[in-house]
Amino acid sequence: MLNYFIVFLISMVPLIELRGAIPIAIGMGIEPIPAIITCVIGNMLPVPIIYFFARKFLLWGAQQRFIGKICKFFVVKGERAGQKLVAKAGRGGLFIALMLFVAIPIPGTGAWTGSLGASFLNMGIKSTALSVSMGVIIAGILMAVVSLLGLHIFGL
């Protein structure tokens, strides 16, 4: 039970998310389906908090003395990324574009970044949660398959 809690917590960490938690879970001997479910839930838990508060914090922080530069960097980066996404996908294609962005199992494309980007685009919490959760599930399945193949290839 402790192993489930550990991977649940790992899946909540930015940049690591379930992309790192699922290989760890499978390495700990957790079966793939329970690993995916545990990590998806852990990865999705911060989404509403990020959606509602991260943008506000960054905008506030951009005006502060010590954290202003880093917060402003993320505000500018988030707004530019949102504009590029709208330019490529259009407003109607944002749901699919966000889902596919989150589904790519590499660091920096997960639920944290997707939720923050969606808040800059004012997508709405329902669309954001559904799109991000679908992307997280796809990424979870991909990571489980890759992890299992890696174990098989290396004979572990």
PDB file of C-alpha atoms in Angstrom:
ATOM      1  CA  MET A   1       0.000   0.000   0.000  1.00  0.00           C
ATOM      2  CA  LEU A   2       2.929   2.337   0.706  1.00  0.00           C
ATOM      3  CA  ASN A   3       4.191   1.839  -2.852  1.00  0.00           C
ATOM      4  CA  TYR A   4       0.845   3.077  -4.229  1.00  0.00           C
ATOM      5  CA  PHE A   5       1.042   6.167  -2.034  1.00  0.00           C
ATOM      6  CA  ILE A   6       4.621   6.861  -3.141  1.00  0.00           C
ATOM      7  CA  VAL A   7       3.799   6.723  -6.865  1.00  0.00           C
ATOM      8  CA  PHE A   8       0.611   8.715  -6.243  1.00  0.00           C
ATOM      9  CA  LEU A   9       2.729  11.504  -4.722  1.00  0.00           C
ATOM     10  CA  ILE A  10       5.381  11.267  -7.439  1.00  0.00           C
ATOM     11  CA  SER A  11       2.711  11.657 -10.126  1.00  0.00           C
ATOM     12  CA  MET A  12       1.730  15.015  -8.589  1.00  0.00           C
ATOM     13  CA  VAL A  13       5.244  16.517  -8.929  1.00  0.00           C
ATOM     14  CA  PRO A  14       5.677  18.997 -11.812  1.00  0.00           C
ATOM     15  CA  LEU A  15       7.862  17.828 -14.714  1.00  0.00           C
ATOM     16  CA  ILE A  16       7.949  14.265 -13.342  1.00  0.00           C
ATOM     17  CA  GLU A  17       4.189  13.648 -13.193  1.00  0.00           C
ATOM     18  CA  LEU A  18       2.978  10.228 -14.272  1.00  0.00           C
ATOM     19  CA  ARG A  19       5.694  10.062 -16.940  1.00  0.00           C
ATOM     20  CA  GLY A  20       8.128   9.281 -14.150  1.00  0.00           C
ATOM     21  CA  ALA A  21       5.719   7.690 -11.704  1.00  0.00           C
ATOM     22  CA  ILE A  22       4.513   4.851 -13.941  1.00  0.00           C
ATOM     23  CA  PRO A  23       7.983   3.424 -14.674  1.00  0.00           C
ATOM     24  CA  ILE A  24       8.723   3.650 -10.952  1.00  0.00           C
ATOM     25  CA  ALA A  25       5.420   1.904 -10.121  1.00  0.00           C
ATOM     26  CA  ILE A  26       6.071  -0.902 -12.567  1.00  0.00           C
ATOM     27  CA  GLY A  27       9.642  -1.175 -11.273  1.00  0.00           C
ATOM     28  CA  MET A  28       8.191  -1.533  -7.755  1.00  0.00           C
ATOM     29  CA  GLY A  29       6.079  -4.450  -8.953  1.00  0.00           C
ATOM     30  CA  ILE A  30       2.711  -2.691  -9.168  1.00  0.00           C
ATOM     31  CA  GLU A  31       0.596  -4.183 -11.950  1.00  0.00           C
ATOM     32  CA  PRO A  32       0.150  -1.892 -14.998  1.00  0.00           C
ATOM     33  CA  ILE A  33      -3.596  -1.153 -14.679  1.00  0.00           C
ATOM     34  CA  PRO A  34      -3.477  -0.206 -10.964  1.00  0.00           C
ATOM     35  CA  ALA A  35      -0.296   1.791 -11.675  1.00  0.00           C
ATOM     36  CA  ILE A  36      -2.015   3.743 -14.453  1.00  0.00           C
ATOM     37  CA  ILE A  37      -5.131   4.397 -12.348  1.00  0.00           C
ATOM     38  CA  THR A  38      -3.133   5.503  -9.294  1.00  0.00           C
ATOM     39  CA  CYS A  39      -0.856   7.773 -11.319  1.00  0.00           C
ATOM     40  CA  VAL A  40      -3.665   9.297 -13.403  1.00  0.00           C
ATOM     41  CA  ILE A  41      -5.575  10.237 -10.244  1.00  0.00           C
ATOM     42  CA  GLY A  42      -2.440  11.693  -8.663  1.00  0.00           C
ATOM     43  CA  ASN A  43      -1.531  13.579 -11.827  1.00  0.00           C
ATOM     44  CA  MET A  44      -5.049  15.029 -12.199  1.00  0.00           C
ATOM     45  CA  LEU A  45      -5.443  16.160  -8.593  1.00  0.00           C
ATOM     46  CA  PRO A  46      -3.513  19.445  -9.040  1.00  0.00           C
ATOM     47  CA  VAL A  47      -5.304  20.391 -12.305  1.00  0.00           C
ATOM     48  CA  PRO A  48      -8.100  22.549 -10.809  1.00  0.00           C
ATOM     49  CA  ILE A  49      -5.644  24.253  -8.459  1.00  0.00           C
ATOM     50  CA  ILE A  50      -3.288  25.032 -11.334  1.00  0.00           C
ATOM     51  CA  TYR A  51      -6.137  26.179 -13.575  1.00  0.00           C
ATOM     52  CA  PHE A  52      -7.660  28.552 -11.027  1.00  0.00           C
ATOM     53  CA  PHE A  53      -4.611  29.827  -9.126  1.00  0.00           C
ATOM     54  CA  ALA A  54      -1.310  29.429 -11.038  1.00  0.00           C
ATOM     55  CA  ARG A  55      -2.039  32.174 -13.563  1.00  0.00           C
ATOM     56  CA  LYS A  56      -3.152  34.556 -10.800  1.00  0.00           C
ATOM     57  CA  PHE A  57      -0.016  33.773  -8.802  1.00  0.00           C
ATOM     58  CA  LEU A  58       2.240  34.337 -11.821  1.00  0.00           C
ATOM     59  CA  LEU A  59       0.574  37.648 -12.679  1.00  0.00           C
ATOM     60  CA  TRP A  60       0.906  38.766  -9.046  1.00  0.00           C
ATOM     61  CA  GLY A  61       4.460  37.446  -8.814  1.00  0.00           C
ATOM     62  CA  ALA A  62       5.514  39.294 -11.963  1.00  0.00           C
ATOM     63  CA  GLN A  63       5.014  42.523 -10.002  1.00  0.00           C
ATOM     64  CA  GLN A  64       7.117  41.406  -7.023  1.00  0.00           C
ATOM     65  CA  ARG A  65      10.740  42.276  -6.426  1.00  0.00           C
ATOM     66  CA  PHE A  66      12.385  38.901  -5.838  1.00  0.00           C
ATOM     67  CA  ILE A  67      10.274  36.581  -7.960  1.00  0.00           C
ATOM     68  CA  GLY A  68       9.231  39.039 -10.644  1.00  0.00           C
ATOM     69  CA  LYS A  69      11.653  37.955 -13.367  1.00  0.00           C
ATOM     70  CA  ILE A  70      10.861  34.252 -13.174  1.00  0.00           C
ATOM     71  CA  CYS A  71       7.112  34.830 -12.910  1.00  0.00           C
ATOM     72  CA  LYS A  72       7.171  37.245 -15.829  1.00  0.00           C
ATOM     73  CA  PHE A  73       9.141  34.690 -17.858  1.00  0.00           C
ATOM     74  CA  PHE A  74       6.405  32.091 -17.278  1.00  0.00           C
ATOM     75  CA  VAL A  75       3.614  34.575 -18.015  1.00  0.00           C
ATOM     76  CA  VAL A  76       5.185  35.562 -21.328  1.00  0.00           C
ATOM     77  CA  LYS A  77       5.963  31.940 -22.193  1.00  0.00           C
ATOM     78  CA  GLY A  78       2.425  30.826 -21.343  1.00  0.00           C
ATOM     79  CA  GLU A  79       0.792  33.603 -23.335  1.00  0.00           C
ATOM     80  CA  ARG A  80       3.012  32.986 -26.387  1.00  0.00           C
ATOM     81  CA  ALA A  81       2.374  29.247 -26.264  1.00  0.00           C
ATOM     82  CA  GLY A  82      -1.357  29.891 -26.038  1.00  0.00           C
ATOM     83  CA  GLN A  83      -1.273  32.247 -29.012  1.00  0.00           C
ATOM     84  CA  LYS A  84       0.690  29.728 -31.098  1.00  0.00           C
ATOM     85  CA  LEU A  85      -1.736  26.953 -30.179  1.00  0.00           C
ATOM     86  CA  VAL A  86      -4.731  29.084 -31.173  1.00  0.00           C
ATOM     87  CA  ALA A  87      -2.988  30.070 -34.417  1.00  0.00           C
ATOM     88  CA  LYS A  88      -2.342  26.436 -35.335  1.00  0.00           C
ATOM     89  CA  ALA A  89      -5.474  24.732 -34.027  1.00  0.00           C
ATOM     90  CA  GLY A  90      -8.009  27.561 -34.013  1.00  0.00           C
ATOM     91  CA  ARG A  91     -10.397  28.034 -31.118  1.00  0.00           C
ATOM     92  CA  GLY A  92     -12.440  24.985 -32.139  1.00  0.00           C
ATOM     93  CA  GLY A  93      -9.430  22.669 -32.177  1.00  0.00           C
ATOM     94  CA  LEU A  94      -8.092  23.618 -28.755  1.00  0.00           C
ATOM     95  CA  PHE A  95      -9.655  20.647 -26.983  1.00  0.00           C
ATOM     96  CA  ILE A  96      -7.933  18.093 -29.249  1.00  0.00           C
ATOM     97  CA  ALA A  97      -4.704  20.104 -29.401  1.00  0.00           C
ATOM     98  CA  LEU A  98      -4.503  20.298 -25.606  1.00  0.00           C
ATOM     99  CA  MET A  99      -5.278  16.587 -25.258  1.00  0.00           C
ATOM    100  CA  LEU A 100      -2.528  15.654 -27.744  1.00  0.00           C
ATOM    101  CA  PHE A 101      -0.060  18.067 -26.113  1.00  0.00           C
ATOM    102  CA  VAL A 102      -0.628  16.485 -22.704  1.00  0.00           C
ATOM    103  CA  ALA A 103      -0.535  12.960 -24.202  1.00  0.00           C
ATOM    104  CA  ILE A 104       3.033  13.375 -25.447  1.00  0.00           C
ATOM    105  CA  PRO A 105       5.002  11.553 -22.746  1.00  0.00           C
ATOM    106  CA  ILE A 106       7.964  13.889 -22.403  1.00  0.00           C
ATOM    107  CA  PRO A 107       8.771  16.289 -19.550  1.00  0.00           C
ATOM    108  CA  GLY A 108       7.128  19.676 -19.909  1.00  0.00           C
ATOM    109  CA  THR A 109       4.048  18.502 -21.785  1.00  0.00           C
ATOM    110  CA  GLY A 110       1.966  17.156 -18.928  1.00  0.00           C
ATOM    111  CA  ALA A 111      -1.049  18.125 -16.887  1.00  0.00           C
ATOM    112  CA  TRP A 112       0.705  21.007 -15.133  1.00  0.00           C
ATOM    113  CA  THR A 113       1.753  22.759 -18.341  1.00  0.00           C
ATOM    114  CA  GLY A 114      -1.483  21.912 -20.118  1.00  0.00           C
ATOM    115  CA  SER A 115      -3.629  23.261 -17.273  1.00  0.00           C
ATOM    116  CA  LEU A 116      -1.621  26.450 -17.051  1.00  0.00           C
ATOM    117  CA  GLY A 117      -1.850  26.942 -20.822  1.00  0.00           C
ATOM    118  CA  ALA A 118      -5.590  26.324 -20.755  1.00  0.00           C
ATOM    119  CA  SER A 119      -6.015  28.943 -18.035  1.00  0.00           C
ATOM    120  CA  PHE A 120      -4.184  31.492 -20.203  1.00  0.00           C
ATOM    121  CA  LEU A 121      -6.537  30.580 -23.061  1.00  0.00           C
ATOM    122  CA  ASN A 122      -9.644  30.778 -20.839  1.00  0.00           C
ATOM    123  CA  MET A 123     -10.754  27.341 -22.034  1.00  0.00           C
ATOM    124  CA  GLY A 124     -13.045  26.696 -19.097  1.00  0.00           C
ATOM    125  CA  ILE A 125     -12.487  24.227 -16.313  1.00  0.00           C
ATOM    126  CA  LYS A 126     -14.761  21.494 -17.712  1.00  0.00           C
ATOM    127  CA  SER A 127     -13.093  21.452 -21.136  1.00  0.00           C
ATOM    128  CA  THR A 128      -9.666  21.720 -19.550  1.00  0.00           C
ATOM    129  CA  ALA A 129     -10.265  18.894 -17.080  1.00  0.00           C
ATOM    130  CA  LEU A 130     -11.685  16.570 -19.745  1.00  0.00           C
ATOM    131  CA  SER A 131      -9.013  17.342 -22.336  1.00  0.00           C
ATOM    132  CA  VAL A 132      -6.144  17.097 -19.853  1.00  0.00           C
ATOM    133  CA  SER A 133      -7.503  13.895 -18.297  1.00  0.00           C
ATOM    134  CA  MET A 134      -7.788  12.230 -21.708  1.00  0.00           C
ATOM    135  CA  GLY A 135      -4.203  13.283 -22.499  1.00  0.00           C
ATOM    136  CA  VAL A 136      -2.977  12.014 -19.130  1.00  0.00           C
ATOM    137  CA  ILE A 137      -4.679   8.641 -19.679  1.00  0.00           C
ATOM    138  CA  ILE A 138      -3.076   8.303 -23.129  1.00  0.00           C
ATOM    139  CA  ALA A 139       0.340   9.266 -21.717  1.00  0.00           C
ATOM    140  CA  GLY A 140      -0.162   6.786 -18.870  1.00  0.00           C
ATOM    141  CA  ILE A 141      -0.906   3.931 -21.252  1.00  0.00           C
ATOM    142  CA  LEU A 142       2.082   4.847 -23.422  1.00  0.00           C
ATOM    143  CA  MET A 143       4.395   4.990 -20.415  1.00  0.00           C
ATOM    144  CA  ALA A 144       3.142   1.644 -19.110  1.00  0.00           C
ATOM    145  CA  VAL A 145       3.724  -0.006 -22.499  1.00  0.00           C
ATOM    146  CA  VAL A 146       7.207   1.493 -22.824  1.00  0.00           C
ATOM    147  CA  SER A 147       8.059   0.487 -19.243  1.00  0.00           C
ATOM    148  CA  LEU A 148       6.876  -3.075 -19.763  1.00  0.00           C
ATOM    149  CA  LEU A 149       8.763  -3.330 -23.058  1.00  0.00           C
ATOM    150  CA  GLY A 150      11.886  -2.022 -21.343  1.00  0.00           C
ATOM    151  CA  LEU A 151      11.604  -4.653 -18.623  1.00  0.00           C
ATOM    152  CA  HIS A 152      11.054  -7.347 -21.243  1.00  0.00           C
ATOM    153  CA  ILE A 153      13.930  -6.223 -23.464  1.00  0.00           C
ATOM    154  CA  PHE A 154      16.374  -6.071 -20.577  1.00  0.00           C
ATOM    155  CA  GLY A 155      15.101  -9.362 -19.118  1.00  0.00           C
ATOM    156  CA  LEU A 156      14.081  -7.928 -15.766  1.00  0.00           C
TER     157      LEU A 156
END
